[in-house]
Coordinates of N, CA, C and O and ligand atoms in Angstrom, one line a residue:
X1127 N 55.3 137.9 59.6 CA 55.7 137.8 61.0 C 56.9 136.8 61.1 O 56.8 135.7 60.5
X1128 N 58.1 137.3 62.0 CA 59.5 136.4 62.0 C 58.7 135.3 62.6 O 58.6 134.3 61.8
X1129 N 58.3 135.2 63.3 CA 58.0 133.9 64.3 C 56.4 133.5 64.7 O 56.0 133.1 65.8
X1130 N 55.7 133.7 63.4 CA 54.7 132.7 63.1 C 54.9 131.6 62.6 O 55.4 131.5 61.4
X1131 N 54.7 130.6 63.2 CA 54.7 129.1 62.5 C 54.0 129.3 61.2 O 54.8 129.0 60.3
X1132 N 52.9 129.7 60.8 CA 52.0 129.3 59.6 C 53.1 130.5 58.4 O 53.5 130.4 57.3
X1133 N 53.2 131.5 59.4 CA 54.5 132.1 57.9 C 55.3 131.6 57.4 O 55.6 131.6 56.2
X1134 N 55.8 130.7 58.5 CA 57.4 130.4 58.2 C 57.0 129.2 57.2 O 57.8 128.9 56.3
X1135 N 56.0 128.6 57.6 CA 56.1 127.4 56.6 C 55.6 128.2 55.3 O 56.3 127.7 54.4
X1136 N 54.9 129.2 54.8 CA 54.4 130.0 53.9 C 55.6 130.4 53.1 O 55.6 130.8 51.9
X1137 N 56.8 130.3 53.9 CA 58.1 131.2 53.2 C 58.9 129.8 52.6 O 59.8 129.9 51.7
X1138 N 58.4 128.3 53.4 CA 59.0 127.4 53.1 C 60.3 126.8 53.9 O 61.1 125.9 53.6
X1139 N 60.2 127.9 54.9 CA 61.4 127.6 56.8 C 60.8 126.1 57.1 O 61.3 125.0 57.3
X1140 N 59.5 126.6 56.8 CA 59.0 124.9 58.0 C 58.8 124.0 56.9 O 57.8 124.5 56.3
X1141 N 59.2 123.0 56.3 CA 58.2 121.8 55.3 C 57.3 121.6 55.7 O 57.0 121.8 56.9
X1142 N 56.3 121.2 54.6 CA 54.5 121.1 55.0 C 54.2 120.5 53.5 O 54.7 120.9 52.5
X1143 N 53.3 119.6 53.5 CA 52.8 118.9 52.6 C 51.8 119.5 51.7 O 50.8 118.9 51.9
X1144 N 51.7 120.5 50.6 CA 51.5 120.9 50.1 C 50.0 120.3 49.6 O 50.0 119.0 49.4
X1145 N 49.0 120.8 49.4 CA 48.4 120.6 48.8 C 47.5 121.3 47.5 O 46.9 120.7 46.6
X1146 N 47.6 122.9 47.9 CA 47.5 124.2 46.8 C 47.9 125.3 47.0 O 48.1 125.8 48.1
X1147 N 48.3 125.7 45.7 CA 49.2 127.1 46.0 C 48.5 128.1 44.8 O 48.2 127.6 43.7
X1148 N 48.3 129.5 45.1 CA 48.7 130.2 44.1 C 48.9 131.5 44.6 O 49.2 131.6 45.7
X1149 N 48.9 132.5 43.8 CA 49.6 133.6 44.7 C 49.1 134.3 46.0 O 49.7 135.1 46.7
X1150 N 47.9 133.8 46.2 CA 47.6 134.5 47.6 C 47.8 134.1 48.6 O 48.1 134.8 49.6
X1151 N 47.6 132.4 48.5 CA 47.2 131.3 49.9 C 48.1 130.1 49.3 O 48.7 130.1 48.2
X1152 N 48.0 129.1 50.4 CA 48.3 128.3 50.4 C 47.4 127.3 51.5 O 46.8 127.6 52.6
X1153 N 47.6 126.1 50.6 CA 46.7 124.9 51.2 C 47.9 124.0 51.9 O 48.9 123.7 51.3
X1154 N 47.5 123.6 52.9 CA 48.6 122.0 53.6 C 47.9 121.5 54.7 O 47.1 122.1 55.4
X1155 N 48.5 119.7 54.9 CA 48.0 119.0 55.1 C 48.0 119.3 56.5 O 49.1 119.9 56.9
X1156 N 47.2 119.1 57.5 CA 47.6 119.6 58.7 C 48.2 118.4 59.5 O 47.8 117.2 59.2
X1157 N 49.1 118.5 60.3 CA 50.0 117.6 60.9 C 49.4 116.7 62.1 O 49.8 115.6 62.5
X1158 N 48.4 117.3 62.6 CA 47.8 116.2 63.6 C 46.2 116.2 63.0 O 45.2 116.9 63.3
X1159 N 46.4 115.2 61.8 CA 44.5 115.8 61.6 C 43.1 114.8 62.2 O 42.9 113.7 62.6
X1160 N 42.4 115.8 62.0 CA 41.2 115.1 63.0 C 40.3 114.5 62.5 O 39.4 114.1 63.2
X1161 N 40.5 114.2 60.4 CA 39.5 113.5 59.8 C 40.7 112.8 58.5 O 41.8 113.2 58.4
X1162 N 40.0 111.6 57.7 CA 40.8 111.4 56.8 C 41.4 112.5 56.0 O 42.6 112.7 56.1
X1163 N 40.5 113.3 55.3 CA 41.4 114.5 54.9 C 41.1 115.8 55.9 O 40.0 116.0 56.4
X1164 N 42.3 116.5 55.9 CA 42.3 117.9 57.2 C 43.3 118.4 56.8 O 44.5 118.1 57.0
X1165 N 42.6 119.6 56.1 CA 43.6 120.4 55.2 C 43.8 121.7 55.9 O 42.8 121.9 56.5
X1166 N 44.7 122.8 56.1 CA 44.8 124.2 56.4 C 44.9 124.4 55.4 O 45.5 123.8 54.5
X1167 N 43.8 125.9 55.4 CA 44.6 126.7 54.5 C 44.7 128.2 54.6 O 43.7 128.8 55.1
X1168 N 45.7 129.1 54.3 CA 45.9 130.3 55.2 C 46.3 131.3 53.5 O 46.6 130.9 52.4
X1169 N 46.0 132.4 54.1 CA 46.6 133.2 53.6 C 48.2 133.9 53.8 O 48.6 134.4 54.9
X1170 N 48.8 133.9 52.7 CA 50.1 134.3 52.6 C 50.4 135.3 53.3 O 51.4 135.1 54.0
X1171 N 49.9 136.5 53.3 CA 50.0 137.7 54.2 C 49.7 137.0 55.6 O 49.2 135.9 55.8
X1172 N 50.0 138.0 56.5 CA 49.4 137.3 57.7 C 48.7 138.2 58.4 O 49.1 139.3 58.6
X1173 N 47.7 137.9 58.9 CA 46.8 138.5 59.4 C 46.5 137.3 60.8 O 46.8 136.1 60.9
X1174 N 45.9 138.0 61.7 CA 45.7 137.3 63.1 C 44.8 136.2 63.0 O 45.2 135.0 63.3
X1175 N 43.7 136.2 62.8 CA 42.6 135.9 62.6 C 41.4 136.1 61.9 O 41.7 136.9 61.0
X1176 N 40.1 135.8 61.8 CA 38.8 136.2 60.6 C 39.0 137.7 60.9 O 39.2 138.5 60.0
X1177 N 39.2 138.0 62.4 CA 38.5 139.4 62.8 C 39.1 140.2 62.0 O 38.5 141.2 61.6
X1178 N 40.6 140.0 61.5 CA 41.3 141.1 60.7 C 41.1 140.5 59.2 O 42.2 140.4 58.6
X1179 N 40.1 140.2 58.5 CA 39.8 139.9 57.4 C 40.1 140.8 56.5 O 40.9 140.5 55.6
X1180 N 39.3 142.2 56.8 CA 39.5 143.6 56.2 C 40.9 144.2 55.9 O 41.1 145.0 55.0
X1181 N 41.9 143.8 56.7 CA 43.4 144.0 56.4 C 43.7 143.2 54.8 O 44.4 143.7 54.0
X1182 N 43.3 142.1 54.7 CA 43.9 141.6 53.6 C 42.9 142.2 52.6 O 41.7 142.5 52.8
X1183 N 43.8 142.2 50.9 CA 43.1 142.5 50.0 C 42.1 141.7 49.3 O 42.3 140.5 49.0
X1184 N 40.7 142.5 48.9 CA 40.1 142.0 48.6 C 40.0 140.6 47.7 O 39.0 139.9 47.7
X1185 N 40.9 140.5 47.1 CA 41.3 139.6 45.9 C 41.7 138.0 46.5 O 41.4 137.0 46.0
X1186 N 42.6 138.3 47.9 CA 42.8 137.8 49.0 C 41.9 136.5 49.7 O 41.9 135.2 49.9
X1187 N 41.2 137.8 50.0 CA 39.8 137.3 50.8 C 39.1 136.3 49.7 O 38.6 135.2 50.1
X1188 N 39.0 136.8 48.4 CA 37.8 135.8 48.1 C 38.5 134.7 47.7 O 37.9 133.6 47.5
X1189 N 40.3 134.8 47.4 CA 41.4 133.2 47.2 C 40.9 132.4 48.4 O 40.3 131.4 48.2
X1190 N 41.1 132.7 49.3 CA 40.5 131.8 50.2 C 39.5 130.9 50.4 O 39.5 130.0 51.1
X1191 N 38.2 131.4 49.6 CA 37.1 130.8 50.2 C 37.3 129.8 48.5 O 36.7 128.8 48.3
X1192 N 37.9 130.3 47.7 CA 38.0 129.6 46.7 C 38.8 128.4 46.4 O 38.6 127.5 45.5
X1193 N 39.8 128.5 47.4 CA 41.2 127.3 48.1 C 40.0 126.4 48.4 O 39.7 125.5 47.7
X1194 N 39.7 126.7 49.2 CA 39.2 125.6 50.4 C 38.0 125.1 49.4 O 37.4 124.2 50.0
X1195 N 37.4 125.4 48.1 CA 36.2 124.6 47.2 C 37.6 123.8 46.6 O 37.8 122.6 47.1
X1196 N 38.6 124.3 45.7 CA 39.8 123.7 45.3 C 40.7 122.7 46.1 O 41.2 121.7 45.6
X1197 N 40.7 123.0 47.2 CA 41.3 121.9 47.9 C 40.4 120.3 48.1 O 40.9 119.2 48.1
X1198 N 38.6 121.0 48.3 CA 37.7 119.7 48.3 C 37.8 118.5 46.9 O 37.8 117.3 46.8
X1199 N 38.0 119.6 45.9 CA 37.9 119.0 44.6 C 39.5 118.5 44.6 O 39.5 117.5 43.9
X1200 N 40.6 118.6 45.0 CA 41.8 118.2 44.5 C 42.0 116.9 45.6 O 42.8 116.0 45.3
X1201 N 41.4 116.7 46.8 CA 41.2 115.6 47.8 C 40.2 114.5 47.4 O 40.1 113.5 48.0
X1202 N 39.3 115.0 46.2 CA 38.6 113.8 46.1 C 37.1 113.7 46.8 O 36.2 112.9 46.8
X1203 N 37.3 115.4 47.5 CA 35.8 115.0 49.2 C 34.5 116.2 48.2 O 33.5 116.6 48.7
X1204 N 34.9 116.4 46.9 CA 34.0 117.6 46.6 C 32.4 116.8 46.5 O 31.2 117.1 46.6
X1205 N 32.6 116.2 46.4 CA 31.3 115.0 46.3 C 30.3 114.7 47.6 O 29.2 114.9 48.1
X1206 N 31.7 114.0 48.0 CA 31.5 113.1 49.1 C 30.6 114.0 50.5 O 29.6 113.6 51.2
X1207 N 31.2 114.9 50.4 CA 31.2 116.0 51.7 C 31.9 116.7 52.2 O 32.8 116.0 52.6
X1208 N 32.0 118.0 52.6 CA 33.3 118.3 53.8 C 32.3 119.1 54.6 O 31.1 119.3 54.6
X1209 N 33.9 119.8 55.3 CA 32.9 121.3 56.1 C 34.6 122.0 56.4 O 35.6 121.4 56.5
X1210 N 34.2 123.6 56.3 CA 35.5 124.2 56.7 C 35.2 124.8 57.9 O 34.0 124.9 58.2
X1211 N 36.1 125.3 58.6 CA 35.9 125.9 60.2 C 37.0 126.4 60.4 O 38.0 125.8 60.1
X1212 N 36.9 127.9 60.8 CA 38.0 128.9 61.4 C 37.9 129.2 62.7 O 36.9 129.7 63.2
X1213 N 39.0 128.8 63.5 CA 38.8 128.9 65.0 C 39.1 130.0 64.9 O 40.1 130.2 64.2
X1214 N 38.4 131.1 65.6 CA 38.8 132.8 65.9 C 38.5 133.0 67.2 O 37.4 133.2 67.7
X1215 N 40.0 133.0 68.1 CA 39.9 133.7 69.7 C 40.1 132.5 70.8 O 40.5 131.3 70.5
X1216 N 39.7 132.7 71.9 CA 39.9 132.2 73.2 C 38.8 130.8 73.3 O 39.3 129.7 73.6
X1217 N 37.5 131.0 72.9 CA 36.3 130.5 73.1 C 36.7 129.2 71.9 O 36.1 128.2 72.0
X1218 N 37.6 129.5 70.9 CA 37.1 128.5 69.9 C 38.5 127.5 70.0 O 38.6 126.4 69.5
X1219 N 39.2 128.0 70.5 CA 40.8 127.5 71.0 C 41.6 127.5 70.1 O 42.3 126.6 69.7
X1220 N 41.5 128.8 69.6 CA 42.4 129.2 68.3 C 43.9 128.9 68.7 O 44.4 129.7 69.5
X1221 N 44.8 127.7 68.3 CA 45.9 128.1 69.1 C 47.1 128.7 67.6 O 48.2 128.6 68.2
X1222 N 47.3 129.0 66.8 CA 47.7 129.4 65.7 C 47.4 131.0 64.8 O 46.8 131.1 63.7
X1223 N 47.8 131.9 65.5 CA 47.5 133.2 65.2 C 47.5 133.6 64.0 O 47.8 134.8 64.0
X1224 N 47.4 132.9 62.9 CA 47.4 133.6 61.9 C 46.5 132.6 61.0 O 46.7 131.4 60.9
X1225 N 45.5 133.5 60.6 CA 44.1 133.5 59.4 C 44.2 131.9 59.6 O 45.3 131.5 59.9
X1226 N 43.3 131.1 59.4 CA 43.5 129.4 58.8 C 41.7 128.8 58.8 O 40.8 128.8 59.6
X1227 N 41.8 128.3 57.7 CA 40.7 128.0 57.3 C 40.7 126.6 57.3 O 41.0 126.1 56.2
X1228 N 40.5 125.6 58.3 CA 40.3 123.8 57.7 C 39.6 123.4 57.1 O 38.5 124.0 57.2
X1229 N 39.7 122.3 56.3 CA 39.2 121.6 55.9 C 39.1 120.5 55.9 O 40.1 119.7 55.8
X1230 N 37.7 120.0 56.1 CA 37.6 118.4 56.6 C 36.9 117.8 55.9 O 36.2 118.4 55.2
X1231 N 36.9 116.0 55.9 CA 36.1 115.7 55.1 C 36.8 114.2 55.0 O 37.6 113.8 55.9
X1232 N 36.5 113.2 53.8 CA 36.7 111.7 53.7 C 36.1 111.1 54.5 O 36.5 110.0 54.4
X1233 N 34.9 111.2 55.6 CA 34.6 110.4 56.1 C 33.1 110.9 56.7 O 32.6 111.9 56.1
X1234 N 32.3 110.4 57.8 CA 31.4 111.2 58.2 C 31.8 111.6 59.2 O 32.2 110.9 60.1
X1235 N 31.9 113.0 59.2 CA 32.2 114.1 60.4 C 30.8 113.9 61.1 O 29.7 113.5 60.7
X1236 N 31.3 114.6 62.7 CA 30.6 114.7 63.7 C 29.6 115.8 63.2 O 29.8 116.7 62.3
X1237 N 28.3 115.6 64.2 CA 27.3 116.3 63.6 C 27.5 117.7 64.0 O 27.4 118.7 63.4
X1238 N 27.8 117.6 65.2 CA 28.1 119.0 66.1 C 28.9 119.9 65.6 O 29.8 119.5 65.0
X1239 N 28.7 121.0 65.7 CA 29.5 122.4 65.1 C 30.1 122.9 66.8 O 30.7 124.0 66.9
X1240 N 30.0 122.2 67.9 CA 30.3 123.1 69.0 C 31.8 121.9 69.9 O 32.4 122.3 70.9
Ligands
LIG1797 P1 43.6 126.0 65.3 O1 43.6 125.1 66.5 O2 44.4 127.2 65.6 O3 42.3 126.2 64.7 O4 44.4 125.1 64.2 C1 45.8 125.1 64.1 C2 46.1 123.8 63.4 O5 47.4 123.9 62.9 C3 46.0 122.6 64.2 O6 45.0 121.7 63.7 C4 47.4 122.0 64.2 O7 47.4 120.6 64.1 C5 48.0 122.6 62.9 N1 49.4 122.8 63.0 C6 50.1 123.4 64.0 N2 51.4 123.5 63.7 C7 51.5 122.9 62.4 C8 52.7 122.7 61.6 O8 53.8 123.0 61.9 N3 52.4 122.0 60.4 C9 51.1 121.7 60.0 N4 51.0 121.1 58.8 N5 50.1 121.9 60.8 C10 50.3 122.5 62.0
LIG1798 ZN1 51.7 134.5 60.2

């Protein structure tokens, strides 16, 4: 998409602090984060959100959930703790329409999931 933010930095328009790459996704640091470490990480294709999960390829789908164990272990937090969270829609205040998986962690996160 011309004018997604999370593309354009995927294509490397926007700079972003890298933290994992390989051919599917990419990991980066997110710019306002809400824990010592607070990672995105998105898939290269772009897709809207979880809901369109099934659009990307299978191989895709499982880079992702595999980033975000890889990103714990390359921050240092694989130990310690994290938690990942995909905001999907209105209710969760998704403001970034395309796929994004965070990651948090370095410190004690809040207990609340809401
Ligand atoms: P959402 O609120 O959609 O779940 O998360 C979007 C996240 O993307 C936010 O945490 C926001 O700080 C981050 N973000 C938005 N624009 C940029 C950007 O240009 N660069 C980086 N690194 N993060 C961004
Ligand atoms: Zn996009």
């Amino acid at each position: 998409m011309d004018d997604c933010i999370f593309c354009r930095i995927a294509r490397g328009e926007i700079p972003s602090a890298k933290v994992y790459e390989d051919e599917h996704v990419l990991a980066f640091k997110d710019i306002n984060p809400l824990a010592p470490v607070h990672v995105v990480v998105i898939p290269k294709q772009h897709v809207a959100s979880l809901n369109e999960l099934d659009a990307l390829p299978a191989d895709t789908q499982l880079a992702l959930l595999r980033a975000c164990r890889e990103v714990a272990r390359l921050t240092g937090i694989a130990d310690s703790g994290y938690r990942i969270a995909s905001n999907c829609g209105a209710d969760a205040s998704q403001s970034v329409q395309h796929l994004h998986i965070h990651v948090l962690g370095g410190g004690k996160l809040s207990v609340s999931m809401a």
